[in-house]
PDB file of C-alpha atoms in Angstrom:
ATOM      1  CA  MET A   1     -21.610 -29.331  54.900  1.00 38.00           C
ATOM      2  CA  ALA A   2     -19.254 -31.355  52.176  1.00 39.00           C
ATOM      3  CA  TYR A   3     -20.147 -29.852  48.154  1.00 36.00           C
ATOM      4  CA  THR A   4     -18.911 -31.692  45.331  1.00 39.00           C
ATOM      5  CA  THR A   5     -18.462 -29.983  41.797  1.00 38.00           C
ATOM      6  CA  ARG A   6     -19.026 -32.353  38.669  1.00 40.00           C
ATOM      7  CA  SER A   7     -15.691 -31.402  36.969  1.00 40.00           C
ATOM      8  CA  LYS A   8     -16.087 -30.393  33.034  1.00 40.00           C
ATOM      9  CA  PRO A   9     -14.318 -33.259  30.817  1.00 41.00           C
ATOM     10  CA  ARG A  10     -10.974 -32.143  29.869  1.00 42.00           C
ATOM     11  CA  VAL A  11      -9.818 -32.579  26.344  1.00 37.00           C
ATOM     12  CA  ARG A  12      -5.893 -34.045  25.425  1.00 42.00           C
ATOM     13  CA  LEU A  13      -4.668 -31.813  23.586  1.00 38.00           C
ATOM     14  CA  SER A  14      -1.911 -33.872  21.394  1.00 42.00           C
ATOM     15  CA  SER A  15       1.903 -32.391  21.114  1.00 42.00           C
ATOM     16  CA  SER A  16       2.041 -33.352  17.401  1.00 46.00           C
ATOM     17  CA  THR A  17      -0.603 -32.771  14.802  1.00 49.00           C
ATOM     18  CA  SER A  18      -1.129 -35.744  12.737  1.00 55.00           C
ATOM     19  CA  PRO A  19      -1.090 -35.926   8.883  1.00 57.00           C
ATOM     20  CA  ALA A  20      -4.567 -36.521   8.491  1.00 57.00           C
ATOM     21  CA  ASN A  21      -5.503 -34.330  10.399  1.00 61.00           C
ATOM     22  CA  THR A  22      -3.425 -30.943   8.650  1.00 63.00           C
ATOM     23  CA  LYS A  23      -4.438 -32.038   5.505  1.00 62.00           C
ATOM     24  CA  VAL A  24      -8.622 -32.224   6.207  1.00 61.00           C
ATOM     25  CA  SER A  25      -7.580 -28.836   7.815  1.00 70.00           C
ATOM     26  CA  ALA A  26      -5.723 -27.176   5.180  1.00 78.00           C
ATOM     27  CA  GLN A  27      -8.570 -28.540   3.242  1.00 84.00           C
ATOM     28  CA  ILE A  28     -11.463 -26.705   4.966  1.00 85.00           C
ATOM     29  CA  PHE A  29      -9.268 -22.548   4.916  1.00 88.00           C
ATOM     30  CA  GLU A  30      -9.088 -23.771   1.930  1.00 90.00           C
ATOM     31  CA  ARG A  31     -12.693 -24.028   0.891  1.00 91.00           C
ATOM     32  CA  ALA A  32     -13.998 -21.495   3.863  1.00 91.00           C
ATOM     33  CA  TYR A  33     -11.813 -18.897   0.922  1.00 91.00           C
ATOM     34  CA  LYS A  34     -13.109 -20.214  -1.563  1.00 92.00           C
ATOM     35  CA  ILE A  35     -16.753 -19.756  -0.702  1.00 93.00           C
ATOM     36  CA  LEU A  36     -15.510 -15.893   0.733  1.00 92.00           C
ATOM     37  CA  ASP A  37     -13.612 -14.897  -2.779  1.00 90.00           C
ATOM     38  CA  LEU A  38     -16.915 -16.309  -4.938  1.00 93.00           C
ATOM     39  CA  LEU A  39     -18.908 -13.574  -2.466  1.00 92.00           C
ATOM     40  CA  SER A  40     -16.728 -10.880  -2.152  1.00 88.00           C
ATOM     41  CA  LYS A  41     -16.575 -10.699  -6.076  1.00 87.00           C
ATOM     42  CA  SER A  42     -20.117 -11.165  -6.081  1.00 88.00           C
ATOM     43  CA  GLN A  43     -22.547  -8.059  -6.850  1.00 87.00           C
ATOM     44  CA  GLN A  44     -25.156  -9.976  -5.215  1.00 93.00           C
ATOM     45  CA  ALA A  45     -26.546 -12.237  -2.495  1.00 94.00           C
ATOM     46  CA  LEU A  46     -26.363 -15.897  -3.534  1.00 94.00           C
ATOM     47  CA  MET A  47     -28.333 -18.807  -3.282  1.00 95.00           C
ATOM     48  CA  LEU A  48     -25.856 -22.267  -1.153  1.00 95.00           C
ATOM     49  CA  LYS A  49     -26.998 -23.970  -4.538  1.00 94.00           C
ATOM     50  CA  GLU A  50     -25.089 -21.381  -6.218  1.00 95.00           C
ATOM     51  CA  ILE A  51     -22.799 -21.583  -4.048  1.00 95.00           C
ATOM     52  CA  ALA A  52     -21.842 -24.936  -4.164  1.00 95.00           C
ATOM     53  CA  GLU A  53     -21.898 -25.222  -8.070  1.00 95.00           C
ATOM     54  CA  ARG A  54     -19.525 -22.128  -8.524  1.00 94.00           C
ATOM     55  CA  CYS A  55     -17.035 -23.608  -5.334  1.00 93.00           C
ATOM     56  CA  ASP A  56     -17.459 -26.698  -6.868  1.00 93.00           C
ATOM     57  CA  LEU A  57     -18.576 -28.075  -3.515  1.00 93.00           C
ATOM     58  CA  HIS A  58     -21.049 -30.903  -2.518  1.00 93.00           C
ATOM     59  CA  PRO A  59     -23.888 -28.405  -1.178  1.00 94.00           C
ATOM     60  CA  SER A  60     -24.283 -30.416   2.883  1.00 93.00           C
ATOM     61  CA  THR A  61     -20.340 -29.547   2.812  1.00 92.00           C
ATOM     62  CA  THR A  62     -21.211 -26.430   1.511  1.00 93.00           C
ATOM     63  CA  HIS A  63     -24.141 -25.826   3.935  1.00 95.00           C
ATOM     64  CA  ARG A  64     -22.007 -26.333   6.885  1.00 94.00           C
ATOM     65  CA  ILE A  65     -18.840 -23.958   6.138  1.00 93.00           C
ATOM     66  CA  LEU A  66     -21.214 -21.606   5.493  1.00 94.00           C
ATOM     67  CA  ALA A  67     -23.393 -21.867   9.328  1.00 94.00           C
ATOM     68  CA  ASP A  68     -19.819 -21.959  10.797  1.00 92.00           C
ATOM     69  CA  LEU A  69     -18.629 -18.904   8.660  1.00 93.00           C
ATOM     70  CA  CYS A  70     -22.568 -17.461   9.835  1.00 94.00           C
ATOM     71  CA  LEU A  71     -21.490 -17.956  13.274  1.00 93.00           C
ATOM     72  CA  GLY A  72     -18.204 -15.696  13.043  1.00 91.00           C
ATOM     73  CA  GLY A  73     -19.875 -13.077  11.976  1.00 92.00           C
ATOM     74  CA  PHE A  74     -17.874 -13.633   8.213  1.00 92.00           C
ATOM     75  CA  VAL A  75     -21.278 -14.074   6.002  1.00 94.00           C
ATOM     76  CA  GLU A  76     -25.066 -13.276   6.660  1.00 94.00           C
ATOM     77  CA  HIS A  77     -27.665 -15.607   6.107  1.00 95.00           C
ATOM     78  CA  LEU A  78     -30.962 -13.641   4.572  1.00 94.00           C
ATOM     79  CA  ASP A  79     -34.082 -13.770   4.963  1.00 92.00           C
ATOM     80  CA  SER A  80     -34.933 -14.629   1.639  1.00 93.00           C
ATOM     81  CA  GLY A  81     -32.038 -17.559   2.213  1.00 93.00           C
ATOM     82  CA  LYS A  82     -29.196 -15.864   0.187  1.00 95.00           C
ATOM     83  CA  TYR A  83     -26.079 -15.529   1.453  1.00 95.00           C
ATOM     84  CA  GLN A  84     -23.469 -12.529   1.414  1.00 95.00           C
ATOM     85  CA  LEU A  85     -20.210 -10.849   3.251  1.00 93.00           C
ATOM     86  CA  GLY A  86     -20.958 -10.020   7.035  1.00 91.00           C
ATOM     87  CA  LEU A  87     -19.609  -7.584   8.316  1.00 89.00           C
ATOM     88  CA  ARG A  88     -16.910  -9.143  10.915  1.00 88.00           C
ATOM     89  CA  LEU A  89     -14.988  -9.079   7.675  1.00 85.00           C
ATOM     90  CA  LEU A  90     -15.489  -4.996   7.737  1.00 82.00           C
ATOM     91  CA  GLU A  91     -14.399  -4.767  11.293  1.00 79.00           C
ATOM     92  CA  LEU A  92     -11.500  -6.912  10.924  1.00 79.00           C
ATOM     93  CA  GLY A  93     -10.820  -4.370   8.141  1.00 74.00           C
ATOM     94  CA  ALA A  94     -10.642  -1.761   9.564  1.00 71.00           C
ATOM     95  CA  ILE A  95      -8.661  -2.928  12.007  1.00 68.00           C
ATOM     96  CA  VAL A  96      -5.839  -4.052   9.480  1.00 65.00           C
ATOM     97  CA  LYS A  97      -6.281  -0.371   7.778  1.00 64.00           C
ATOM     98  CA  ASP A  98      -5.700   1.101  11.302  1.00 60.00           C
ATOM     99  CA  ARG A  99      -2.457  -0.998  12.012  1.00 58.00           C
ATOM    100  CA  LEU A 100      -0.449  -0.051   8.291  1.00 60.00           C
ATOM    101  CA  ASN A 101       1.874   2.212   9.047  1.00 87.00           C
ATOM    102  CA  VAL A 102       3.791   3.161   5.336  1.00 91.00           C
ATOM    103  CA  ARG A 103       6.807   3.930   7.042  1.00 90.00           C
ATOM    104  CA  GLN A 104       5.735   0.509   8.705  1.00 90.00           C
ATOM    105  CA  VAL A 105       5.123  -1.220   5.583  1.00 93.00           C
ATOM    106  CA  ALA A 106       7.477   1.196   3.128  1.00 95.00           C
ATOM    107  CA  ALA A 107      10.764  -0.362   5.535  1.00 94.00           C
ATOM    108  CA  PRO A 108      11.742  -3.649   3.719  1.00 95.00           C
ATOM    109  CA  MET A 109      11.592  -2.309  -0.149  1.00 97.00           C
ATOM    110  CA  MET A 110      13.604   1.098   0.937  1.00 96.00           C
ATOM    111  CA  GLN A 111      16.450  -1.023   2.240  1.00 95.00           C
ATOM    112  CA  TRP A 112      15.960  -3.372  -1.185  1.00 96.00           C
ATOM    113  CA  LEU A 113      15.726  -0.158  -3.082  1.00 96.00           C
ATOM    114  CA  HIS A 114      18.851   1.149  -1.409  1.00 95.00           C
ATOM    115  CA  GLU A 115      20.681  -2.383  -1.636  1.00 94.00           C
ATOM    116  CA  GLN A 116      20.092  -2.362  -5.620  1.00 95.00           C
ATOM    117  CA  THR A 117      21.653   1.113  -6.420  1.00 94.00           C
ATOM    118  CA  GLN A 118      23.707   1.831  -3.310  1.00 92.00           C
ATOM    119  CA  GLN A 119      22.304   5.352  -2.667  1.00 93.00           C
ATOM    120  CA  THR A 120      19.762   7.430  -0.661  1.00 93.00           C
ATOM    121  CA  VAL A 121      16.634   6.489  -0.607  1.00 95.00           C
ATOM    122  CA  ASN A 122      13.382   8.282   0.793  1.00 96.00           C
ATOM    123  CA  LEU A 123       9.809   8.687   1.858  1.00 96.00           C
ATOM    124  CA  SER A 124       8.716  11.782   1.920  1.00 95.00           C
ATOM    125  CA  VAL A 125       3.423  12.733   2.391  1.00 93.00           C
ATOM    126  CA  ARG A 126       2.854  15.954   1.363  1.00 93.00           C
ATOM    127  CA  GLN A 127       1.698  18.671   4.128  1.00 89.00           C
ATOM    128  CA  GLY A 128       0.610  21.650   2.555  1.00 91.00           C
ATOM    129  CA  ASP A 129       2.228  23.518  -0.403  1.00 94.00           C
ATOM    130  CA  GLU A 130       5.349  21.181   0.508  1.00 94.00           C
ATOM    131  CA  ILE A 131       7.045  17.668   1.607  1.00 94.00           C
ATOM    132  CA  VAL A 132       8.140  16.493   4.557  1.00 91.00           C
ATOM    133  CA  TYR A 133      10.919  13.913   5.205  1.00 93.00           C
ATOM    134  CA  ILE A 134       9.772  11.026   7.369  1.00 90.00           C
ATOM    135  CA  GLU A 135      12.039   7.861   6.406  1.00 92.00           C
ATOM    136  CA  ARG A 136      15.255   7.481   4.726  1.00 92.00           C
ATOM    137  CA  THR A 137      17.235   4.686   4.150  1.00 90.00           C
ATOM    138  CA  GLU A 138      21.019   5.894   3.599  1.00 78.00           C
ATOM    139  CA  ASN A 139      24.994   5.420   2.422  1.00 69.00           C
ATOM    140  CA  PRO A 140      27.619   7.462   4.570  1.00 62.00           C
ATOM    141  CA  ARG A 141      29.725   6.143   2.658  1.00 62.00           C
ATOM    142  CA  SER A 142      28.162   7.715  -1.168  1.00 56.00           C
ATOM    143  CA  GLY A 143      29.699  10.134  -0.726  1.00 55.00           C
ATOM    144  CA  MET A 144      26.406  12.675  -1.044  1.00 57.00           C
ATOM    145  CA  HIS A 145      25.234  15.296   1.748  1.00 56.00           C
ATOM    146  CA  VAL A 146      21.795  15.074   2.568  1.00 59.00           C
ATOM    147  CA  LEU A 147      20.470  18.098   2.638  1.00 63.00           C
ATOM    148  CA  ARG A 148      17.303  18.466   5.007  1.00 71.00           C
ATOM    149  CA  PRO A 149      17.081  15.625   7.800  1.00 79.00           C
ATOM    150  CA  ILE A 150      13.920  13.430   8.432  1.00 84.00           C
ATOM    151  CA  GLY A 151      11.130  16.392   9.584  1.00 85.00           C
ATOM    152  CA  GLY A 152      12.969  18.408   6.984  1.00 87.00           C
ATOM    153  CA  ARG A 153      10.231  20.086   3.797  1.00 90.00           C
ATOM    154  CA  ALA A 154      10.546  21.275   0.669  1.00 94.00           C
ATOM    155  CA  PRO A 155       8.469  22.895  -1.995  1.00 96.00           C
ATOM    156  CA  LEU A 156       6.301  20.861  -3.883  1.00 97.00           C
ATOM    157  CA  HIS A 157       7.455  22.206  -7.448  1.00 97.00           C
ATOM    158  CA  LEU A 158      11.397  21.371  -6.717  1.00 96.00           C
ATOM    159  CA  THR A 159      10.991  18.026  -5.369  1.00 96.00           C
ATOM    160  CA  SER A 160      10.662  14.759  -7.152  1.00 97.00           C
ATOM    161  CA  VAL A 161       7.933  13.117  -4.982  1.00 97.00           C
ATOM    162  CA  GLY A 162       6.098  16.989  -4.965  1.00 97.00           C
ATOM    163  CA  LYS A 163       5.501  17.067  -8.512  1.00 98.00           C
ATOM    164  CA  LEU A 164       3.314  13.288  -7.831  1.00 98.00           C
ATOM    165  CA  TYR A 165       1.226  14.915  -5.758  1.00 97.00           C
ATOM    166  CA  LEU A 166       0.822  18.000  -8.288  1.00 97.00           C
ATOM    167  CA  ALA A 167       0.552  15.912 -11.235  1.00 97.00           C
ATOM    168  CA  ALA A 168      -1.461  14.071  -9.091  1.00 96.00           C
ATOM    169  CA  ALA A 169      -4.182  17.594  -9.148  1.00 95.00           C
ATOM    170  CA  ASP A 170      -7.197  19.035 -10.621  1.00 93.00           C
ATOM    171  CA  PRO A 171      -5.161  21.657 -13.336  1.00 92.00           C
ATOM    172  CA  ARG A 172      -7.443  24.640 -10.727  1.00 93.00           C
ATOM    173  CA  LEU A 173      -5.030  23.426  -7.858  1.00 94.00           C
ATOM    174  CA  ILE A 174      -2.014  23.716  -9.394  1.00 95.00           C
ATOM    175  CA  GLU A 175      -3.100  26.861 -11.137  1.00 94.00           C
ATOM    176  CA  SER A 176      -3.663  28.337  -6.932  1.00 94.00           C
ATOM    177  CA  TYR A 177      -0.298  26.902  -5.885  1.00 96.00           C
ATOM    178  CA  VAL A 178       1.755  28.297  -8.332  1.00 95.00           C
ATOM    179  CA  LEU A 179      -0.575  32.128  -6.984  1.00 95.00           C
ATOM    180  CA  ARG A 180      -0.071  30.923  -3.885  1.00 94.00           C
ATOM    181  CA  THR A 181       3.482  30.490  -4.001  1.00 95.00           C
ATOM    182  CA  GLY A 182       5.070  32.358  -6.342  1.00 95.00           C
ATOM    183  CA  LEU A 183       7.583  29.277  -8.106  1.00 95.00           C
ATOM    184  CA  GLN A 184      10.491  30.459  -5.596  1.00 93.00           C
ATOM    185  CA  SER A 185      14.075  29.300  -6.674  1.00 94.00           C
ATOM    186  CA  LYS A 186      16.596  27.225  -4.998  1.00 94.00           C
ATOM    187  CA  THR A 187      19.113  26.744  -7.836  1.00 95.00           C
ATOM    188  CA  MET A 188      19.564  27.946 -11.545  1.00 96.00           C
ATOM    189  CA  ASN A 189      17.772  24.419 -12.103  1.00 95.00           C
ATOM    190  CA  SER A 190      14.020  25.298 -10.301  1.00 95.00           C
ATOM    191  CA  LEU A 191      11.010  25.550 -12.041  1.00 95.00           C
ATOM    192  CA  THR A 192      10.006  29.134 -12.022  1.00 94.00           C
ATOM    193  CA  SER A 193       6.717  29.222 -13.881  1.00 95.00           C
ATOM    194  CA  LEU A 194       3.684  27.564 -14.462  1.00 95.00           C
ATOM    195  CA  VAL A 195       4.626  26.875 -18.440  1.00 95.00           C
ATOM    196  CA  ASP A 196       8.107  24.962 -17.446  1.00 95.00           C
ATOM    197  CA  LEU A 197       5.552  23.164 -14.111  1.00 96.00           C
ATOM    198  CA  GLN A 198       2.998  21.380 -16.255  1.00 96.00           C
ATOM    199  CA  GLN A 199       5.792  20.146 -19.452  1.00 96.00           C
ATOM    200  CA  GLU A 200       7.327  18.277 -16.451  1.00 96.00           C
ATOM    201  CA  LEU A 201       4.421  17.394 -14.828  1.00 97.00           C
ATOM    202  CA  ALA A 202       3.151  15.669 -17.706  1.00 97.00           C
ATOM    203  CA  PHE A 203       6.053  14.171 -18.541  1.00 97.00           C
ATOM    204  CA  VAL A 204       4.890  12.980 -14.731  1.00 97.00           C
ATOM    205  CA  ARG A 205       1.272  11.618 -15.535  1.00 96.00           C
ATOM    206  CA  GLU A 206       2.886   9.882 -19.206  1.00 96.00           C
ATOM    207  CA  TYR A 207       5.878   7.981 -17.428  1.00 96.00           C
ATOM    208  CA  GLY A 208       4.632   6.990 -13.925  1.00 95.00           C
ATOM    209  CA  TYR A 209       7.718   8.878 -12.102  1.00 97.00           C
ATOM    210  CA  ALA A 210       8.897  12.337 -11.267  1.00 97.00           C
ATOM    211  CA  ARG A 211      12.551  13.618 -11.446  1.00 96.00           C
ATOM    212  CA  ASP A 212      14.400  16.796  -9.692  1.00 96.00           C
ATOM    213  CA  ASN A 213      17.364  17.843 -12.056  1.00 94.00           C
ATOM    214  CA  GLU A 214      18.981  19.362  -9.843  1.00 95.00           C
ATOM    215  CA  GLU A 215      16.490  22.318  -9.090  1.00 95.00           C
ATOM    216  CA  LEU A 216      16.892  22.173  -5.065  1.00 94.00           C
ATOM    217  CA  GLU A 217      20.431  21.135  -4.612  1.00 93.00           C
ATOM    218  CA  ILE A 218      22.817  21.124  -7.139  1.00 93.00           C
ATOM    219  CA  GLY A 219      24.736  18.423  -7.665  1.00 93.00           C
ATOM    220  CA  VAL A 220      21.971  15.878  -6.491  1.00 93.00           C
ATOM    221  CA  ARG A 221      19.645  14.220  -8.824  1.00 95.00           C
ATOM    222  CA  CYS A 222      16.262  12.906  -7.625  1.00 96.00           C
ATOM    223  CA  ILE A 223      13.386  10.342  -9.152  1.00 97.00           C
ATOM    224  CA  ALA A 224       9.986   9.315  -7.705  1.00 98.00           C
ATOM    225  CA  ALA A 225       7.659   7.179  -8.053  1.00 98.00           C
ATOM    226  CA  ALA A 226       4.009   6.655  -6.246  1.00 97.00           C
ATOM    227  CA  ILE A 227       2.740   4.802  -2.796  1.00 97.00           C
ATOM    228  CA  TYR A 228      -0.828   4.229  -3.204  1.00 95.00           C
ATOM    229  CA  ASP A 229      -3.223   2.907   0.110  1.00 90.00           C
ATOM    230  CA  HIS A 230      -6.309   0.779   0.124  1.00 86.00           C
ATOM    231  CA  THR A 231      -8.415   3.479  -1.236  1.00 86.00           C
ATOM    232  CA  GLY A 232      -6.751   4.655  -4.604  1.00 91.00           C
ATOM    233  CA  GLY A 233      -5.353   7.884  -2.809  1.00 92.00           C
ATOM    234  CA  LEU A 234      -2.174   8.843  -3.208  1.00 95.00           C
ATOM    235  CA  VAL A 235      -0.290   8.730   0.559  1.00 93.00           C
ATOM    236  CA  ALA A 236       3.071   9.119   0.132  1.00 95.00           C
ATOM    237  CA  GLY A 237       6.203   9.032  -2.234  1.00 97.00           C
ATOM    238  CA  LEU A 238       9.362   6.956  -2.770  1.00 97.00           C
ATOM    239  CA  SER A 239      12.486   8.731  -3.993  1.00 97.00           C
ATOM    240  CA  ILE A 240      16.032   7.456  -5.057  1.00 96.00           C
ATOM    241  CA  SER A 241      18.022  10.683  -4.150  1.00 94.00           C
ATOM    242  CA  ALA A 242      21.889  10.741  -5.866  1.00 93.00           C
ATOM    243  CA  PRO A 243      25.220  12.764  -7.246  1.00 93.00           C
ATOM    244  CA  VAL A 244      24.165  13.731 -10.737  1.00 93.00           C
ATOM    245  CA  ASP A 245      26.972  11.262 -12.429  1.00 92.00           C
ATOM    246  CA  ARG A 246      25.717   8.523 -10.542  1.00 92.00           C
ATOM    247  CA  MET A 247      21.901   8.680 -11.361  1.00 93.00           C
ATOM    248  CA  GLN A 248      20.871   5.737 -13.924  1.00 92.00           C
ATOM    249  CA  ASP A 249      17.565   5.503 -15.759  1.00 88.00           C
ATOM    250  CA  SER A 250      17.706   1.527 -15.401  1.00 92.00           C
ATOM    251  CA  TRP A 251      17.190   3.034 -11.123  1.00 96.00           C
ATOM    252  CA  CYS A 252      13.654   3.605 -12.494  1.00 96.00           C
ATOM    253  CA  SER A 253      11.827   0.553 -12.722  1.00 96.00           C
ATOM    254  CA  LEU A 254      13.710  -0.341  -9.818  1.00 97.00           C
ATOM    255  CA  LEU A 255      12.011   2.081  -8.529  1.00 97.00           C
ATOM    256  CA  MET A 256       8.247   1.804  -9.728  1.00 97.00           C
ATOM    257  CA  GLN A 257       8.449  -1.834  -8.259  1.00 97.00           C
ATOM    258  CA  ALA A 258       9.348  -0.877  -4.988  1.00 97.00           C
ATOM    259  CA  ALA A 259       6.630   1.666  -4.826  1.00 97.00           C
ATOM    260  CA  ALA A 260       3.720  -0.447  -6.189  1.00 97.00           C
ATOM    261  CA  ASN A 261       4.840  -3.443  -3.907  1.00 96.00           C
ATOM    262  CA  ILE A 262       4.258  -0.777  -0.700  1.00 96.00           C
ATOM    263  CA  SER A 263       0.854   0.306  -2.324  1.00 95.00           C
ATOM    264  CA  SER A 264      -0.021  -3.451  -2.688  1.00 93.00           C
ATOM    265  CA  SER A 265       1.232  -4.361   0.596  1.00 92.00           C
ATOM    266  CA  LEU A 266      -1.081  -0.971   2.260  1.00 90.00           C
ATOM    267  CA  GLY A 267      -3.812  -2.593  -0.276  1.00 87.00           C
ATOM    268  CA  TYR A 268      -4.017  -0.626  -3.190  1.00 89.00           C
ATOM    269  CA  GLY A 269      -5.305  -2.532  -6.112  1.00 81.00           C
ATOM    270  CA  ARG A 270      -7.171  -5.317  -4.048  1.00 66.00           C
ATOM    271  CA  PHE A 271     -10.942  -3.635  -2.982  1.00 53.00           C
TER     272      PHE A 271
END
C-alpha cells in the first residue's frame, strides 16, 4: 500500500534583501531596543499606554512588539497588565558574564597601550598577599629585562598593581597585611613602614593610579590603573613597566583610558 505525504509549503529565501525590507527590520529592532531600554531604567513595571507614550510609538505598534518580546521571554506581561523585563535577559547576561575573560578582553587595549608607549604592559591579579602576572605585551628591543615572567608573583606593597588592591581594602585589612607580611623589602626604595604605605595608598585614592618607584627592582618604575567588572569589583590591574629614565608622566592618562575601556567591556558602569 502506497502512502503519500503532504509536504509543508517551502519558503523561498531570496539571495538578496531589498532595501525596503532591511529598513523595516532595522526599524523594528530600533523600536524593540527603545522599549527594552525604557523597561531597564524603570524601577516599576509599566502599562502599555505609558510605554507607547515614552517611546513615542503608536499603542498598536507597541503592543505588537511587546507581544513578540514576551514570546521570547525578554519581557514579562504581569497579571496587572503591566510589563517588565523578563528572565531571559538574566539568562543571557549570565552567559555573557561567564564568557568574559579578562585576559581576552584586555588584550586589544594592552596592545594599543604598548604601541603608544613602546614599553612593557602587564596584566595582573591578586592572589592572597601577592599579585600574579597573567598576561604581558612587551618589546624585546626595549632593553628592559623582565624579572618576573607570566605566572610570576610579587608582594602587594612592592608593586603598583598590588597598591591598587591595598588602596581599595578596608584600613583594618591593610594593618593585618602589614602584621602578616612584615613589609619585607627588596630594594632601598621599598616601603617598610605602615605610615609610608598609608601615604602611598592615599596618593592612589586621590589620583586614581598607583606607582612603583624602583621598590621591587632597581632601575624599573611602574604605574598601574584598576580594572573593574560589572559588579564594580576590582578584578585586575593594568600596568606599564619601563626603565627609570624612560617613564613618562603623560602615560598615566593613556593607562587610565585603557583600563577604563577594559572595565567598560567587562560591564562596569552599565548595570
